[in-house]
């Protein structure tokens, strides 16, 4: 039986990656780092999950001297900048998310997050989009730095399951990227993909469902039998 829905954040709850990209670029400019990531570059860099890891991967590719300490320092500034950008408003939940979450709640399902980003960023998004703190919207929040290996490793989904006190068969994951699908599947969790602005051309092999959005029309058709009757 289905007992919980587990959501990825970036690209799944909302199209956040342009704000992340801006926060990175603003940080580079403010700190006198001569990097600028345009959309094509960022699409490529998104293959590395996690902001610190992404900067390290970029530096390695460009053979620029850069270490974990430098990444951590810049990332702190980037996270503060991202929070400011989210607080300015303009971020919207993707189509169907608010309704799906309300319906899941009404049916007694638990709600969880399995994300590569930080709990602070999840909280800013929840304040901006729901007007509520993250722990008022979700029962469990499993985040990137709380596990050893980021997506596509299963760690963050395993942590979410552990905190929910459920097994994989009791849950469905919602993702927007190939890395996210691999992570959820590696944890044994069925996964719905809604491709996002940056992930549209990825290979979602392994996904149980691919839906253009989670709008009511899509999930009643495809997920109705998985969601317990009201
Ligand atoms: C999204 C990411 C994140 C964000 C940046 O993964 O890869 O790294 O781009 O977030 P997911 P941080 O959709 O699995 O959450 O800079 O806070 O790491």
Tab-separated table of C-alpha atoms and ligand atoms in Angstrom:
chain	number	residue	atom	x	y	z
A	1	UNK	CA	0.000	0.000	0.000
A	2	UNK	CA	1.027	3.529	-0.682
A	3	UNK	CA	1.858	5.413	2.507
A	4	UNK	CA	4.076	8.313	1.438
A	5	UNK	CA	5.093	10.498	-1.470
A	6	UNK	CA	8.737	11.587	-1.635
A	7	UNK	CA	9.575	14.698	-3.630
A	8	UNK	CA	12.735	16.018	-5.178
A	9	UNK	CA	12.880	19.825	-4.883
A	10	UNK	CA	14.851	21.584	-7.623
A	11	UNK	CA	13.050	21.255	-10.941
A	12	UNK	CA	10.292	19.066	-9.464
A	13	UNK	CA	8.459	21.251	-6.938
A	14	UNK	CA	9.478	24.415	-8.815
A	15	UNK	CA	11.748	25.505	-11.654
A	16	UNK	CA	14.504	26.743	-9.347
A	17	UNK	CA	17.614	26.177	-11.441
A	18	UNK	CA	17.643	29.632	-13.040
A	19	UNK	CA	17.719	31.135	-9.547
A	20	UNK	CA	20.512	28.758	-8.533
A	21	UNK	CA	22.431	29.727	-11.687
A	22	UNK	CA	21.950	33.436	-10.936
A	23	UNK	CA	23.053	32.908	-7.323
A	24	UNK	CA	26.232	31.190	-8.537
A	25	UNK	CA	26.989	33.923	-11.095
A	26	UNK	CA	26.249	36.744	-8.611
A	27	UNK	CA	28.589	35.042	-6.126
A	28	UNK	CA	31.385	34.693	-8.687
A	29	UNK	CA	31.022	38.388	-9.607
A	30	UNK	CA	30.902	39.562	-5.983
A	31	UNK	CA	33.949	37.484	-5.047
A	32	UNK	CA	36.068	38.435	-8.048
A	33	UNK	CA	35.999	34.921	-9.488
A	34	UNK	CA	36.190	35.137	-13.292
A	35	UNK	CA	33.567	32.447	-13.949
A	36	UNK	CA	30.183	32.918	-15.586
A	37	UNK	CA	27.831	30.043	-16.312
A	38	UNK	CA	25.427	30.529	-19.217
A	39	UNK	CA	22.472	28.205	-19.813
A	40	UNK	CA	24.259	25.734	-22.069
A	41	UNK	CA	27.182	25.531	-19.697
A	42	UNK	CA	24.837	25.104	-16.728
A	43	UNK	CA	22.878	22.306	-18.431
A	44	UNK	CA	26.151	20.400	-18.742
A	45	UNK	CA	27.236	21.261	-15.182
A	46	UNK	CA	23.910	20.059	-13.741
A	47	UNK	CA	25.086	16.508	-14.448
A	48	UNK	CA	27.110	16.981	-11.268
A	49	UNK	CA	24.599	17.201	-8.410
A	50	UNK	CA	25.257	19.544	-5.495
A	51	UNK	CA	26.505	23.108	-5.699
A	52	UNK	CA	29.918	22.557	-4.101
A	53	UNK	CA	30.511	19.446	-6.190
A	54	UNK	CA	29.422	21.374	-9.313
A	55	UNK	CA	32.005	24.128	-8.746
A	56	UNK	CA	34.706	21.533	-8.086
A	57	UNK	CA	33.781	19.640	-11.261
A	58	UNK	CA	33.916	22.859	-13.302
A	59	UNK	CA	37.321	23.816	-11.886
A	60	UNK	CA	38.679	20.316	-12.524
A	61	UNK	CA	37.429	20.385	-16.111
A	62	UNK	CA	39.010	23.817	-16.702
A	63	UNK	CA	42.200	22.814	-14.818
A	64	UNK	CA	41.724	25.751	-12.436
A	65	UNK	CA	43.301	25.355	-8.977
A	66	UNK	CA	40.364	25.170	-6.555
A	67	UNK	CA	39.753	23.056	-3.474
A	68	UNK	CA	36.960	21.873	-1.188
A	69	UNK	CA	37.608	24.718	1.239
A	70	UNK	CA	37.241	27.328	-1.507
A	71	UNK	CA	34.092	25.565	-2.716
A	72	UNK	CA	32.597	25.583	0.784
A	73	UNK	CA	33.355	29.291	1.210
A	74	UNK	CA	31.796	30.321	-2.106
A	75	UNK	CA	28.862	27.989	-1.553
A	76	UNK	CA	27.943	29.668	1.721
A	77	UNK	CA	27.740	33.000	-0.092
A	78	UNK	CA	25.794	31.405	-2.947
A	79	UNK	CA	23.261	29.904	-0.491
A	80	UNK	CA	22.650	33.303	1.134
A	81	UNK	CA	22.247	34.899	-2.296
A	82	UNK	CA	19.817	32.152	-3.370
A	83	UNK	CA	17.727	32.727	-0.237
A	84	UNK	CA	17.523	36.447	-1.057
A	85	UNK	CA	16.479	35.708	-4.630
A	86	UNK	CA	13.774	33.267	-3.483
A	87	UNK	CA	12.541	35.757	-0.871
A	88	UNK	CA	12.110	38.347	-3.635
A	89	UNK	CA	9.263	36.158	-4.902
A	90	UNK	CA	8.580	34.989	-8.414
A	91	UNK	CA	9.137	31.290	-7.745
A	92	UNK	CA	6.006	29.274	-8.429
A	93	UNK	CA	5.167	25.659	-7.709
A	94	UNK	CA	4.998	23.597	-10.885
A	95	UNK	CA	1.610	22.724	-12.285
A	96	UNK	CA	-0.334	20.279	-10.101
A	97	UNK	CA	2.094	20.181	-7.164
A	98	UNK	CA	-0.059	22.125	-4.700
A	99	UNK	CA	-3.129	20.048	-5.546
A	100	UNK	CA	-1.297	16.712	-5.418
A	101	UNK	CA	0.171	17.535	-2.021
A	102	UNK	CA	-3.213	18.663	-0.662
A	103	UNK	CA	-4.852	15.493	-1.934
A	104	UNK	CA	-2.122	13.257	-0.509
A	105	UNK	CA	-2.537	14.953	2.862
A	106	UNK	CA	-6.306	14.574	2.744
A	107	UNK	CA	-5.845	10.843	2.068
A	108	UNK	CA	-3.533	10.437	5.055
A	109	UNK	CA	-0.309	9.929	3.111
A	110	UNK	CA	2.982	11.137	4.577
A	111	UNK	CA	5.012	13.658	2.616
A	112	UNK	CA	8.788	13.726	2.387
A	113	UNK	CA	11.631	15.521	0.608
A	114	UNK	CA	14.728	13.849	-0.847
A	115	UNK	CA	16.906	16.616	-2.234
A	116	UNK	CA	20.471	17.404	-3.135
A	117	UNK	CA	20.145	20.977	-1.954
A	118	UNK	CA	20.197	22.215	1.660
A	119	UNK	CA	17.372	22.267	4.245
A	120	UNK	CA	17.642	26.091	4.318
A	121	UNK	CA	16.863	26.268	0.600
A	122	UNK	CA	13.874	23.951	1.004
A	123	UNK	CA	12.602	26.144	3.808
A	124	UNK	CA	12.920	29.346	1.748
A	125	UNK	CA	11.006	27.701	-1.098
A	126	UNK	CA	8.226	26.560	1.240
A	127	UNK	CA	7.928	30.030	2.758
A	128	UNK	CA	7.816	31.608	-0.678
A	129	UNK	CA	5.413	29.131	-2.315
A	130	UNK	CA	3.217	27.922	0.579
A	131	UNK	CA	3.711	30.719	3.113
A	132	UNK	CA	4.683	27.991	5.574
A	133	UNK	CA	7.877	26.520	6.999
A	134	UNK	CA	9.190	23.354	5.342
A	135	UNK	CA	8.409	21.200	8.381
A	136	UNK	CA	4.793	22.356	8.255
A	137	UNK	CA	4.452	21.177	4.650
A	138	UNK	CA	6.577	17.993	4.840
A	139	UNK	CA	6.891	15.323	7.556
A	140	UNK	CA	10.459	14.432	6.623
A	141	UNK	CA	13.246	16.368	4.918
A	142	UNK	CA	16.302	14.425	3.758
A	143	UNK	CA	18.947	16.727	2.267
A	144	UNK	CA	22.216	16.538	0.353
A	145	UNK	CA	24.853	17.180	3.003
A	146	UNK	CA	23.176	14.787	5.469
A	147	UNK	CA	24.345	11.789	3.435
A	148	UNK	CA	27.723	10.540	2.213
A	149	UNK	CA	26.897	10.359	-1.498
A	150	UNK	CA	24.592	12.653	-3.439
A	151	UNK	CA	22.248	11.564	-6.251
A	152	UNK	CA	22.450	9.388	-8.374
A	153	UNK	CA	23.458	7.340	-5.287
A	154	UNK	CA	20.444	6.052	-3.313
A	155	UNK	CA	21.601	7.544	0.006
A	156	UNK	CA	19.215	10.506	0.268
A	157	UNK	CA	16.181	8.330	-0.589
A	158	UNK	CA	17.312	5.716	1.931
A	159	UNK	CA	17.569	8.454	4.555
A	160	UNK	CA	14.046	9.651	3.711
A	161	UNK	CA	12.711	6.077	4.053
A	162	UNK	CA	14.503	5.628	7.353
A	163	UNK	CA	13.074	8.867	8.737
A	164	UNK	CA	9.594	7.954	7.470
A	165	UNK	CA	9.927	4.510	9.053
A	166	UNK	CA	8.683	2.980	5.774
A	167	UNK	CA	10.010	0.629	3.147
A	168	UNK	CA	10.470	1.442	-0.510
A	169	UNK	CA	7.272	-0.360	-1.621
A	170	UNK	CA	5.199	2.012	0.547
A	171	UNK	CA	6.341	5.075	-1.378
A	172	UNK	CA	6.523	6.799	-4.745
A	173	UNK	CA	9.226	9.310	-5.692
A	174	UNK	CA	8.737	12.398	-7.861
A	175	UNK	CA	11.747	13.521	-9.883
A	176	UNK	CA	12.735	15.641	-12.875
A	177	UNK	CA	16.210	14.364	-13.802
A	178	UNK	CA	17.974	11.194	-14.877
A	179	UNK	CA	20.195	11.403	-11.784
A	180	UNK	CA	17.074	11.615	-9.623
A	181	UNK	CA	15.498	8.590	-11.330
A	182	UNK	CA	18.658	6.558	-10.807
A	183	UNK	CA	18.810	7.583	-7.140
A	184	UNK	CA	15.190	6.640	-6.402
A	185	UNK	CA	15.384	3.381	-8.392
A	186	UNK	CA	18.642	2.419	-6.651
A	187	UNK	CA	16.723	2.736	-3.373
A	188	UNK	CA	14.010	0.482	-4.851
A	189	UNK	CA	11.419	3.262	-5.064
A	190	UNK	CA	8.961	3.633	-7.966
A	191	UNK	CA	9.429	6.971	-9.650
A	192	UNK	CA	7.336	9.471	-11.584
A	193	UNK	CA	9.330	11.880	-13.776
A	194	UNK	CA	8.144	15.299	-14.848
A	195	UNK	CA	10.958	16.593	-17.075
A	196	UNK	CA	11.930	20.199	-16.341
A	197	UNK	CA	13.459	23.124	-18.202
A	198	UNK	CA	17.017	21.770	-17.970
A	199	UNK	CA	16.342	18.024	-17.967
A	200	UNK	CA	13.975	17.678	-20.941
A	201	UNK	CA	16.453	15.912	-23.221
A	202	UNK	CA	17.771	13.433	-20.635
A	203	UNK	CA	17.350	9.660	-20.753
A	204	UNK	CA	14.794	8.632	-18.131
A	205	UNK	CA	15.281	4.882	-18.527
A	206	UNK	CA	14.083	3.177	-15.360
A	207	UNK	CA	11.294	5.650	-14.626
A	208	UNK	CA	7.918	4.038	-13.925
A	209	UNK	CA	5.939	6.979	-15.326
A	210	UNK	CA	6.915	9.998	-17.405
A	211	UNK	CA	4.340	12.800	-17.247
A	212	UNK	CA	4.667	16.266	-18.785
A	213	UNK	CA	3.422	17.811	-15.526
A	214	UNK	CA	1.621	16.679	-12.380
A	215	UNK	CA	-1.523	18.560	-13.345
A	216	UNK	CA	-4.673	16.851	-12.147
A	217	UNK	CA	-5.547	15.605	-15.630
A	218	UNK	CA	-2.245	13.699	-15.798
A	219	UNK	CA	-2.114	12.111	-12.395
A	220	UNK	CA	-5.721	11.063	-12.078
A	221	UNK	CA	-5.265	9.067	-15.238
A	222	UNK	CA	-1.903	7.548	-14.386
A	223	UNK	CA	-1.748	7.511	-10.616
A	224	UNK	CA	-5.343	7.074	-9.537
A	225	UNK	CA	-4.941	3.374	-8.811
A	226	UNK	CA	-1.854	4.049	-6.731
A	227	UNK	CA	-3.445	6.714	-4.588
A	228	UNK	CA	-5.843	5.214	-2.061
A	229	UNK	CA	-9.466	6.181	-2.637
A	230	UNK	CA	-10.541	9.212	-0.605
B	1	LIG	C1	19.533	19.867	-7.755
B	1	LIG	C2	20.940	20.197	-7.587
B	1	LIG	C3	21.347	21.210	-6.643
B	1	LIG	C4	21.096	22.650	-7.020
B	1	LIG	C5	22.010	23.525	-6.211
B	1	LIG	O1	19.392	18.514	-7.344
B	1	LIG	O2	21.787	19.559	-8.148
B	1	LIG	O3	22.710	21.044	-6.523
B	1	LIG	O4	21.381	22.840	-8.396
B	1	LIG	O5	21.842	23.301	-4.872
B	1	LIG	P1	18.004	17.972	-6.780
B	1	LIG	P2	23.039	23.558	-3.830
B	1	LIG	O6	16.990	18.304	-7.847
B	1	LIG	O7	18.256	16.494	-6.634
B	1	LIG	O8	17.732	18.623	-5.473
B	1	LIG	O9	23.911	24.638	-4.401
B	1	LIG	O10	22.349	23.992	-2.561
B	1	LIG	O11	23.788	22.274	-3.688
